Coordinates of N, CA and C and ligand atoms in Angstrom, one line a residue:
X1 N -18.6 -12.6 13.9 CA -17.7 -13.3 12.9 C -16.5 -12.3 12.6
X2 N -15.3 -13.3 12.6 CA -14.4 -12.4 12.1 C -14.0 -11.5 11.0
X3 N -13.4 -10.3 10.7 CA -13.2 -9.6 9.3 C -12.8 -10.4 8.7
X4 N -12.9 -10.3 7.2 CA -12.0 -11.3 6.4 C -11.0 -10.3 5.4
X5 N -10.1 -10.6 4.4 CA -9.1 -9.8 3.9 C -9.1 -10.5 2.7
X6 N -9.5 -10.4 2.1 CA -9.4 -10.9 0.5 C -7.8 -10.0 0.1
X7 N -7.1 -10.8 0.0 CA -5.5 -10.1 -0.6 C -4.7 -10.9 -1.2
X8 N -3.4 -10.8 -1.7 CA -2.1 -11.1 -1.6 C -1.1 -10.6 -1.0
X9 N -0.2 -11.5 -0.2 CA 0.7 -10.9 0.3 C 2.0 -10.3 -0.8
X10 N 1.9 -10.5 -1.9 CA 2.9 -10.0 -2.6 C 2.0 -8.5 -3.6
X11 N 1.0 -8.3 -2.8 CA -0.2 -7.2 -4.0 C 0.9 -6.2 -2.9
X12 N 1.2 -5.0 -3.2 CA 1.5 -3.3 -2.5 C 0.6 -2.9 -1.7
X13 N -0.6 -2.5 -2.9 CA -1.9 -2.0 -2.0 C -2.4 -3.2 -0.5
X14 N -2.1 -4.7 -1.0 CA -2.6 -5.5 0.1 C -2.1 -4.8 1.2
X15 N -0.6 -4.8 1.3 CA 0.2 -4.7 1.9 C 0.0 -3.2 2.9
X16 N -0.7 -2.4 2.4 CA -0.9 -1.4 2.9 C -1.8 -1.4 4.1
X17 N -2.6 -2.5 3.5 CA -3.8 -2.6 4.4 C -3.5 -3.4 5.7
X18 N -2.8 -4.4 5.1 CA -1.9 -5.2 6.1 C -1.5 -4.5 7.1
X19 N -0.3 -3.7 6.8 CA 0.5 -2.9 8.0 C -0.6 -2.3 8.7
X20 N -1.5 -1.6 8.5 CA -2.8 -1.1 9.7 C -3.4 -2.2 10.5
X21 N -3.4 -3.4 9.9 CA -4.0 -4.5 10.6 C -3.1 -4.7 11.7
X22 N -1.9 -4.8 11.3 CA -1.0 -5.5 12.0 C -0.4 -4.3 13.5
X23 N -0.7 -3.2 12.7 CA -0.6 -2.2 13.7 C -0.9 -2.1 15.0
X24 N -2.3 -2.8 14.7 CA -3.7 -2.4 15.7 C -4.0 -4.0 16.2
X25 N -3.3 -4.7 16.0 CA -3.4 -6.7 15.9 C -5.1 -6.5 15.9
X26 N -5.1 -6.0 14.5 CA -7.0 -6.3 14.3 C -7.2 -7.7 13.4
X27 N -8.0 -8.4 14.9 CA -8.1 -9.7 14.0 C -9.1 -9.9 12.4
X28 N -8.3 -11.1 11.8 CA -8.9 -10.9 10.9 C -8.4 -12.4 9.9
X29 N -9.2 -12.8 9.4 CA -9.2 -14.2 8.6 C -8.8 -14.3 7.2
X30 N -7.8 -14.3 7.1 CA -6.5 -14.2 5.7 C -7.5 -14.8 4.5
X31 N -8.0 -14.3 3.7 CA -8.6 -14.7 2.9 C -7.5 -14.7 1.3
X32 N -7.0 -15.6 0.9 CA -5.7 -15.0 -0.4 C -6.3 -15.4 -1.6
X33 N -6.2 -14.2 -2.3 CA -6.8 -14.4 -3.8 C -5.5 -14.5 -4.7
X34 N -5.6 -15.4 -5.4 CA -4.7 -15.8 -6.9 C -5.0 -15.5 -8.3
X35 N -5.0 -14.0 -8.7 CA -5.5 -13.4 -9.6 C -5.3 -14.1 -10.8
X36 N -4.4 -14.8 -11.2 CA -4.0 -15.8 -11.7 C -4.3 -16.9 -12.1
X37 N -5.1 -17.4 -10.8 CA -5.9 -18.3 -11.6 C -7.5 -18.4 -11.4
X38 N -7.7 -19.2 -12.6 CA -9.1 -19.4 -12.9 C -10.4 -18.9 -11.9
X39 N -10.1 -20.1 -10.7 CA -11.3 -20.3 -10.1 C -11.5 -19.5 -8.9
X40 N -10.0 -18.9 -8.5 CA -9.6 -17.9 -7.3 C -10.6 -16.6 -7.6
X41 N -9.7 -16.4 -9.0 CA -10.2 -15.2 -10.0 C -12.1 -14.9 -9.7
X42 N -12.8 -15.7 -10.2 CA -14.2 -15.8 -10.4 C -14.8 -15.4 -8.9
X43 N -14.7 -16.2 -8.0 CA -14.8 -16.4 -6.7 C -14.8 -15.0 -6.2
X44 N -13.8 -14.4 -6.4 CA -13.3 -12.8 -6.2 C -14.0 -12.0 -7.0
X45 N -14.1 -12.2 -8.0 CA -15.3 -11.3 -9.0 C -16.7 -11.1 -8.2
X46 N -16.7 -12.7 -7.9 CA -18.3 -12.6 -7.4 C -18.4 -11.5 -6.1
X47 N -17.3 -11.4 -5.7 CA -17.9 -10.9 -4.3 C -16.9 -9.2 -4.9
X48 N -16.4 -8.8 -5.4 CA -16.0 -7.7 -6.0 C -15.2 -7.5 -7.4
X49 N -16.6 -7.1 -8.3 CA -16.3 -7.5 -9.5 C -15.1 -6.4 -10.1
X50 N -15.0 -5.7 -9.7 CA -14.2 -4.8 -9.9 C -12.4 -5.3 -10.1
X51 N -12.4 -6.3 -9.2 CA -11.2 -7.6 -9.7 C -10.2 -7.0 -8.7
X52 N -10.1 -5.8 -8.4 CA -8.4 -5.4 -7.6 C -8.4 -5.8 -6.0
X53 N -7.4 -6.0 -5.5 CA -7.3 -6.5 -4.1 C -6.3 -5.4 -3.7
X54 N -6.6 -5.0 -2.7 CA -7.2 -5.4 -1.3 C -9.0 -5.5 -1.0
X55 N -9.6 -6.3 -0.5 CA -11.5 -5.7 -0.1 C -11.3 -6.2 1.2
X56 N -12.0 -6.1 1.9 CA -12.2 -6.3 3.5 C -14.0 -6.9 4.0
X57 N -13.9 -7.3 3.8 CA -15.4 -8.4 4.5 C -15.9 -8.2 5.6
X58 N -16.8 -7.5 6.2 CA -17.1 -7.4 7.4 C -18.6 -7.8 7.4
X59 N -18.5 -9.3 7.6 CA -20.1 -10.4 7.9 C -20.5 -10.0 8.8
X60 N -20.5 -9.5 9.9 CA -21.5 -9.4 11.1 C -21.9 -7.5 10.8
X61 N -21.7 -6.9 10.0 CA -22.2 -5.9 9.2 C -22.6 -5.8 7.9
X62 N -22.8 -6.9 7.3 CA -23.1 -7.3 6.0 C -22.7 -6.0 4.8
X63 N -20.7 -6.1 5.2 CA -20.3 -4.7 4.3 C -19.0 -5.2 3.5
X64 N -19.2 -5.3 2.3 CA -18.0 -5.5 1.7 C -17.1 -3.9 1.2
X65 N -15.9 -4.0 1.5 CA -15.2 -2.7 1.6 C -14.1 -2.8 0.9
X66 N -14.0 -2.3 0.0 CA -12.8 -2.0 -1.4 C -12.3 -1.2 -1.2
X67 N -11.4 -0.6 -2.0 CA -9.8 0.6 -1.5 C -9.0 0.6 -0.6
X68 N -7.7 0.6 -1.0 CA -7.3 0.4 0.6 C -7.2 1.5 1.4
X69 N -7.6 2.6 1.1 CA -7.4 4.0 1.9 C -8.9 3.8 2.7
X70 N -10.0 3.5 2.0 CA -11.6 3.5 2.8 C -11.2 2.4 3.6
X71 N -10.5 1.2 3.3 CA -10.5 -0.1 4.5 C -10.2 0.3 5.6
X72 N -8.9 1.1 5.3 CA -8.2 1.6 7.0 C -9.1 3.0 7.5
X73 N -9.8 3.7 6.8 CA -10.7 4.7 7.3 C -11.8 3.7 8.4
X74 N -12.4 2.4 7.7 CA -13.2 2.1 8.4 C -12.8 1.1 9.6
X75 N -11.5 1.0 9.8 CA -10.8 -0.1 10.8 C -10.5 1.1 11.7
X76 N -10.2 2.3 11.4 CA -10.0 3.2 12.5 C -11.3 3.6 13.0
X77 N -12.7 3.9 12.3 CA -13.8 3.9 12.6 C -14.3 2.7 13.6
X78 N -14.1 1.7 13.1 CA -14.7 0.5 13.6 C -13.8 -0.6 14.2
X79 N -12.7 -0.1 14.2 CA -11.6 -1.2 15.3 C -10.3 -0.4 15.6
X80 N -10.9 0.5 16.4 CA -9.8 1.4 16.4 C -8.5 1.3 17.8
X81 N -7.5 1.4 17.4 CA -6.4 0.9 18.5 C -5.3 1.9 18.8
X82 N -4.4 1.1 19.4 CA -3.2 2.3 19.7 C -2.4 3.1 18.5
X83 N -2.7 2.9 17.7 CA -2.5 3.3 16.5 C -3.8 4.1 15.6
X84 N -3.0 5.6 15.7 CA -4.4 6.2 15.0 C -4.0 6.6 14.3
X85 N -4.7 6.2 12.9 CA -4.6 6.7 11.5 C -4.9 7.7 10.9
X86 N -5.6 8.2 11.6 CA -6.0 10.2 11.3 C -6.5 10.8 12.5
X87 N -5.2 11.7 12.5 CA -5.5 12.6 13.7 C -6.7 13.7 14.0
X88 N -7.1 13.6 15.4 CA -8.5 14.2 15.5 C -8.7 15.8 14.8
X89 N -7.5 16.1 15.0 CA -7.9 17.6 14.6 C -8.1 17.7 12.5
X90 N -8.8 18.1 12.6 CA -9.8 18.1 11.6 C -8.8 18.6 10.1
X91 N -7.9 19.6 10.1 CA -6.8 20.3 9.3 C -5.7 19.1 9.4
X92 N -5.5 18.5 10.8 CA -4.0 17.3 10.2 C -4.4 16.3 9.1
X93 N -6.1 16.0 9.7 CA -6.4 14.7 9.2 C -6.7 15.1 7.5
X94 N -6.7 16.3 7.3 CA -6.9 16.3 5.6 C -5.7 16.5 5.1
X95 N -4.4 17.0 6.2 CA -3.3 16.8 5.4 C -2.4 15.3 5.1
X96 N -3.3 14.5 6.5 CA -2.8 13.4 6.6 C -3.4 12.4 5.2
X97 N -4.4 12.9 5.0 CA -5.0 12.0 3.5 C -4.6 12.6 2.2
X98 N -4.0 13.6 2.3 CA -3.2 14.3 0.9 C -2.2 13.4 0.8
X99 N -1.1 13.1 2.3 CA -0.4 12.2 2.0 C -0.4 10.9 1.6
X100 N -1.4 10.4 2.1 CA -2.1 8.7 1.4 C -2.6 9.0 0.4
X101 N -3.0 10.2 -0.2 CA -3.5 10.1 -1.8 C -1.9 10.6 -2.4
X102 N -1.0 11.3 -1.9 CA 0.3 11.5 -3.0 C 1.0 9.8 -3.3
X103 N 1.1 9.2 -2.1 CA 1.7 7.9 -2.3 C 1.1 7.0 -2.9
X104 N -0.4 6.9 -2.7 CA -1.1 6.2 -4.3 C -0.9 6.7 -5.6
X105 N -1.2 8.0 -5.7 CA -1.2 8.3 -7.0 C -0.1 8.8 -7.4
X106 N 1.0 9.3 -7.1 CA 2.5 9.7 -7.6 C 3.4 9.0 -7.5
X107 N 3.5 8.0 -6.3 CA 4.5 6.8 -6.3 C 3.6 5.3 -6.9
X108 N 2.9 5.2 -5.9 CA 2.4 3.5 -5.9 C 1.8 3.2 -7.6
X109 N 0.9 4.2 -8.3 CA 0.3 3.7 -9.5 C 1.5 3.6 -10.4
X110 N 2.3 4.5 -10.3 CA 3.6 4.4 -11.5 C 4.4 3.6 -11.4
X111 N 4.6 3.2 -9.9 CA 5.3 1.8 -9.8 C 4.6 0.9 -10.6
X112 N 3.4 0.5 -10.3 CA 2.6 -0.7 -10.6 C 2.4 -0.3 -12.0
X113 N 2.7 0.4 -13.0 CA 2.8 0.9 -14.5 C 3.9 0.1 -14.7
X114 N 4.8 0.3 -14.2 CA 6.6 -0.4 -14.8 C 6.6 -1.6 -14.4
X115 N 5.8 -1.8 -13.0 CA 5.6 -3.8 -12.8 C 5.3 -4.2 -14.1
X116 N 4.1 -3.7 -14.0 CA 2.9 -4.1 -14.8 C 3.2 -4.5 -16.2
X117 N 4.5 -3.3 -17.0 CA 4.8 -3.8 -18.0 C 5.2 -4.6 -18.6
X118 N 6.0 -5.2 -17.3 CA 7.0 -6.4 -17.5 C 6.4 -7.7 -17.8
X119 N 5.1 -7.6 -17.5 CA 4.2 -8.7 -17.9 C 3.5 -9.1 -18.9
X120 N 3.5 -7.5 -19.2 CA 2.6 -7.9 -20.9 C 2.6 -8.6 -21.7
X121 N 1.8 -9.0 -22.9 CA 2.5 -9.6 -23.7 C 3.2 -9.3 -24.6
X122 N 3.9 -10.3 -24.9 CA 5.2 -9.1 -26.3 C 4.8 -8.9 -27.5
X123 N 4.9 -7.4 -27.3 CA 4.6 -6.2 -28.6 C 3.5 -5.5 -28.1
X124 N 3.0 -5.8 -26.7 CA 2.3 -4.8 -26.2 C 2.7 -3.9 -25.1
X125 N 3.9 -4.0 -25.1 CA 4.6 -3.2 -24.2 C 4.2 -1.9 -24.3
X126 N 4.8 -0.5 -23.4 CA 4.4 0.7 -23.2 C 5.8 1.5 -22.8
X127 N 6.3 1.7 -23.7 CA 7.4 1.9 -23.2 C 7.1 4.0 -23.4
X128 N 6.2 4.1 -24.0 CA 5.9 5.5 -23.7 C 5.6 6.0 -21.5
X129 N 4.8 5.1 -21.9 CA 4.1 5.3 -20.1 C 4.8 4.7 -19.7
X130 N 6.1 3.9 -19.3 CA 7.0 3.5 -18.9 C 7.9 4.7 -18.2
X131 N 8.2 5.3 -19.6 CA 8.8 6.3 -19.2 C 8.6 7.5 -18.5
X132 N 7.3 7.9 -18.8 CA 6.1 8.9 -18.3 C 6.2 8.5 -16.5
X133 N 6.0 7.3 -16.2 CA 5.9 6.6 -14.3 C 7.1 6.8 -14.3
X134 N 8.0 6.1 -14.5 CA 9.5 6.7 -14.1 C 9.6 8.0 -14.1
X135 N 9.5 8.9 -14.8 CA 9.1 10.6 -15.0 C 9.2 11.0 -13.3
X136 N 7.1 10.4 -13.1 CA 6.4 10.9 -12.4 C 7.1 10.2 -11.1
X137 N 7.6 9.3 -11.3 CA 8.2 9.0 -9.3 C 9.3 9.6 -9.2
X138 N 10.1 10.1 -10.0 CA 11.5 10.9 -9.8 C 10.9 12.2 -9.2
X139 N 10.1 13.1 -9.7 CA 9.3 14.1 -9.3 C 9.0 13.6 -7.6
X140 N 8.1 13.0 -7.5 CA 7.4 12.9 -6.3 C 8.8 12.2 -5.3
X141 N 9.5 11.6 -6.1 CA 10.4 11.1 -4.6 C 11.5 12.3 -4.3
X142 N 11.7 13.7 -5.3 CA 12.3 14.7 -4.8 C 11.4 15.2 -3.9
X143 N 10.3 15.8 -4.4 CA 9.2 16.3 -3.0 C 9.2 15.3 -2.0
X144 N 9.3 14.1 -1.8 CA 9.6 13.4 -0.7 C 10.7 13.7 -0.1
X145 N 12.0 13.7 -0.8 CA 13.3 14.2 -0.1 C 13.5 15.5 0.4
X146 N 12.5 16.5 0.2 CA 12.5 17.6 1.4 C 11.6 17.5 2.4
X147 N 10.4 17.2 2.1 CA 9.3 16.9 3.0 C 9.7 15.9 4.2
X148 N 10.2 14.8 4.1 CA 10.3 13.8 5.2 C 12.1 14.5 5.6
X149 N 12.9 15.1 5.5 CA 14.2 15.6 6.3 C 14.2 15.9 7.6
X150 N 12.9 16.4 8.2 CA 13.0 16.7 9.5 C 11.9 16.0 10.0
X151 N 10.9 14.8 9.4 CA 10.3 14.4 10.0 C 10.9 12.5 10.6
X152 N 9.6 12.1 11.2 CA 10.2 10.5 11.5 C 9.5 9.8 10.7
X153 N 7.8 10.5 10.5 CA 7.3 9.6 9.9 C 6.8 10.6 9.1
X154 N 5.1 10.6 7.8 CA 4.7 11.2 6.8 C 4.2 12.7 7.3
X155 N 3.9 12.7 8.9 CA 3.2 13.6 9.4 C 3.8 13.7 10.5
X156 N 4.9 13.5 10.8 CA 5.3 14.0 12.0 C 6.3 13.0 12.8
X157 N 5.5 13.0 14.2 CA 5.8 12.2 15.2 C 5.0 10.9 15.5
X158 N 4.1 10.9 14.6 CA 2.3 9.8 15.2 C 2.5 9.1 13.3
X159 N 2.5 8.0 13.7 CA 2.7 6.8 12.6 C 1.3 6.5 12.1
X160 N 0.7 7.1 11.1 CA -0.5 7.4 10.6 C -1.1 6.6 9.2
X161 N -2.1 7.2 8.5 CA -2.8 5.9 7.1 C -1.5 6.2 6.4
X162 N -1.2 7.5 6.3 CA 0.2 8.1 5.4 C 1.2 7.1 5.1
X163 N 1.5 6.6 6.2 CA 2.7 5.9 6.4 C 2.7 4.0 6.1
X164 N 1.2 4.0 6.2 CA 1.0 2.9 5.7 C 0.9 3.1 4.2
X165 N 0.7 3.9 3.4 CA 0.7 4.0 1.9 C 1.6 4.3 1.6
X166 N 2.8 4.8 2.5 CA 4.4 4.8 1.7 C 5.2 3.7 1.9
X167 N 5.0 2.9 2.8 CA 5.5 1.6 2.8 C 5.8 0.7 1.6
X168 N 4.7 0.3 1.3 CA 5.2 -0.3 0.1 C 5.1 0.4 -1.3
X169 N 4.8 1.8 -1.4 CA 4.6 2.4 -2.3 C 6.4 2.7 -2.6
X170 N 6.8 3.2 -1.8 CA 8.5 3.3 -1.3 C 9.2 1.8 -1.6
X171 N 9.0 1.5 -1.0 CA 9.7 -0.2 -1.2 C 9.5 -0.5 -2.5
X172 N 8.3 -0.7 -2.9 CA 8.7 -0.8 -4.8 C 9.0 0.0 -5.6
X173 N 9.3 1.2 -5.5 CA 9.7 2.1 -6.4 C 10.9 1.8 -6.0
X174 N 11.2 1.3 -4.8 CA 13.2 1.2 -4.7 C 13.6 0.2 -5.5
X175 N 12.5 -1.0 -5.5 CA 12.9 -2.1 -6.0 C 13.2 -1.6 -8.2
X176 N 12.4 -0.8 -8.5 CA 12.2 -0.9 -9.7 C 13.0 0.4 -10.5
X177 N 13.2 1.3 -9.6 CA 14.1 2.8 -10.1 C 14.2 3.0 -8.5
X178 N 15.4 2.3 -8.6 CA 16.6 2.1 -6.8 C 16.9 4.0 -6.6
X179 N 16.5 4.1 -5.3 CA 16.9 5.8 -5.3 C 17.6 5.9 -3.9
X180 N 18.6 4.5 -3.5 CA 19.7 4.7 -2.5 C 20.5 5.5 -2.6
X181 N 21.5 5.9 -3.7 CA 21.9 6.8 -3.8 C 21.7 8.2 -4.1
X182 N 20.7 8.7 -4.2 CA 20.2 9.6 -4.9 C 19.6 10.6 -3.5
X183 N 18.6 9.9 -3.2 CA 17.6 10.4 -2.2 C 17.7 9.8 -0.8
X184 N 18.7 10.3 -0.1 CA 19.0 9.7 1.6 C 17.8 9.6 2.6
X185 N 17.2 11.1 2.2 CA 16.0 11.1 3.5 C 15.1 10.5 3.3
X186 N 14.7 10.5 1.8 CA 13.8 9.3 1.2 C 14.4 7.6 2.3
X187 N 15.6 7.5 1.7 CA 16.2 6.0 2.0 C 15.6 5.8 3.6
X188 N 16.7 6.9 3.9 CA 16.1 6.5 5.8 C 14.9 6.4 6.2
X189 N 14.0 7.3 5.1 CA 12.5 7.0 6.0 C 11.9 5.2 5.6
X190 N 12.7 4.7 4.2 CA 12.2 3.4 3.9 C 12.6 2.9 4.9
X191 N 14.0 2.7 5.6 CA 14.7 2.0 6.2 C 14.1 2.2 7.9
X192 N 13.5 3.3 8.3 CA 12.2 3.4 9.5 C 10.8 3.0 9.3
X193 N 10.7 2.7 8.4 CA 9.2 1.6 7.7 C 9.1 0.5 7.6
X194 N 10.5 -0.3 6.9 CA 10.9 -1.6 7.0 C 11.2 -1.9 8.7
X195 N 11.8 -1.2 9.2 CA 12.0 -1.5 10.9 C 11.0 -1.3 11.6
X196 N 9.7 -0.7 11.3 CA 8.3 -1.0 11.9 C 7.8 -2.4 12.4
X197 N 7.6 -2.5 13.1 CA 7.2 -4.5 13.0 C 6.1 -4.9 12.0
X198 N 5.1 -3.8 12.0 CA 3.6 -4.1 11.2 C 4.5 -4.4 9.6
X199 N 5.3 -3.6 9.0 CA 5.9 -3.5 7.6 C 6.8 -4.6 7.8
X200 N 7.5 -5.1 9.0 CA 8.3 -5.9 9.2 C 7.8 -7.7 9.0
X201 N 6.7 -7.4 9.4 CA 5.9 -8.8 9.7 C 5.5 -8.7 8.1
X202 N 5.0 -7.9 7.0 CA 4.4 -8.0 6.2 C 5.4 -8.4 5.3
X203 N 6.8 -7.5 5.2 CA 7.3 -8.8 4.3 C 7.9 -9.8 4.7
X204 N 8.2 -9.7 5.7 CA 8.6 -11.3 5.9 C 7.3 -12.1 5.8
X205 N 6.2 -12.4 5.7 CA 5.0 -13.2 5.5 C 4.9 -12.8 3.7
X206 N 5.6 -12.3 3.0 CA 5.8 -12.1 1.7 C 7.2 -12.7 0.9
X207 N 7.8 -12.7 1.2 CA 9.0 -13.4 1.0 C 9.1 -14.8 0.3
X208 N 8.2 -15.7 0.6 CA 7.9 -16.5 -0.1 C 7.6 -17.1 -1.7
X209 N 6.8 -15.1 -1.9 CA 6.5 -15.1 -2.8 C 7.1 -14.1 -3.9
X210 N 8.2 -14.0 -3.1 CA 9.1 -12.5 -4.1 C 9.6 -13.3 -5.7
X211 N 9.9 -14.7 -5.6 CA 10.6 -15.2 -6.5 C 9.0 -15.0 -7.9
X212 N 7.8 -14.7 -7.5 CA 6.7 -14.5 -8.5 C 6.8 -12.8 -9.1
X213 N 7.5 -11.8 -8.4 CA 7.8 -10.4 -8.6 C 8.1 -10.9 -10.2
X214 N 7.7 -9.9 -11.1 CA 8.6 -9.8 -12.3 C 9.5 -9.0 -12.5
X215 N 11.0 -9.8 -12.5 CA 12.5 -8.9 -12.3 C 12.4 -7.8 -14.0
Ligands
GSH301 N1 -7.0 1.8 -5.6 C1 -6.9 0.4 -5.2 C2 -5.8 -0.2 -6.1 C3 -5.8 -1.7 -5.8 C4 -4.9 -2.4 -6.8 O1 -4.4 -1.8 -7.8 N2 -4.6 -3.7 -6.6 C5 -3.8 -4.5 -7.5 C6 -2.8 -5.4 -6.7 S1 -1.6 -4.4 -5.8 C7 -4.7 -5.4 -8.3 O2 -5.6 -5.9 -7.7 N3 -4.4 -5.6 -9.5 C8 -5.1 -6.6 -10.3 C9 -5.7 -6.0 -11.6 O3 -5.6 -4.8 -11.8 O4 -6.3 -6.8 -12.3 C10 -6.7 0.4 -3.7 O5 -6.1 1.3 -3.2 O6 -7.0 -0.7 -3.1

């Protein structure tokens, strides 16, 4: 039986998982949760109560798999393709996951803080921790603008999990505190992410749903 993808194409983290899929054309049966509503909502509980998407279903191993950094650990483990997500040598591959853990936790969660706010209800806003995420990605996207200057991708020459977790971690932090002008080597590495096909396919199969982003 095929994997399944419990996601949205307009979630970041989905998106992350996506581009590895799309990497490696690992098949897999689009499963879309609508956190939104009612009955999508429950359905999704039931099978990971925890509520956040991305999870990954794998029926003919009876394994449901949450995070998107373990989903692509175990698609390189267990469907692994021309595209390797952690290099064999033992020291890249832990620098290679420092990088997938800086772009979740210094870009991606502070983006998804300043989304996030825009949704609340009013008078519960956070305009403390608003400010604190903006803070914290101005920080991490300078350490990105030395770090990536001489490289193509997060680690080099070999398009790795790294690079799937700055994709859209990068892309919404542009969308929400724009750093075109600011941070060039940053820009160009977005603008070699977006021209990826796997990041390329992902938002165009998102696009649809950009007019739900909250501006
Ligand atoms: N650490 C998780 C984060 C997943 C996450 O935050 N997903 C968001 C969508 S991008 C979500 O499901 N939010 C719904 C909620 O928090 O209720 C991962 O890497 O998969």
């Amino acid at each position: 039986m095929a994997l399944e993808l419990y996601f949205h194409p307009l979630s970041s983290f989905s998106q992350k998982v996506l581009v590895a899929l799309y990497e490696n054309d690992t098949p897999f049966a689009p499963r879309i949760v609508e956190l939104s509503n009612e009955a999508s909502r429950a359905a999704f509980l039931a099978l990971w109560p925890i509520g956040k998407i991305p999870v990954l279903r794998d029926a003919a191993q009876d394994r449901t798999i949450p995070e998107s950094s373990i989903i692509i650990e175990y698609l390189a483990q267990r469907f692994p393709g021309k595209t390797q997500f952690f290099p064999a040598d033992p020291d890249l591959a832990r620098q290679t996951r420092m990088f997938d853990r800086f772009y979740d936790l210094h870009i991606h969660i502070h983006m998804q803080k300043i989304v996030g706010d825009r949704i609340r209800p009013a008078g519960k806003n956070d305009a403390f921790g608003v400010e604190h995420a903006k803070g914290q990605i101005q920080t991490a996207l300078g350490m990105v603008e030395q770090d990536i200057k001489p490289k193509t991708w997060a680690m080099g020459d070999a398009f790795t999990i790294a690079d799937c977790a700055a994709a859209p971690a990068l892309w919404y932090a542009n969308m929400v505190v724009p750093f075109g002008d600011t941070h060039k080597n940053t820009t160009a590495y977005l603008k070699r992410l977006t021209e990826r096909p796997s990041f390329a396919r992902v938002l165009k199969e998102a696009e649809p749903y950009f007019s739900m982003f909250p501006k």
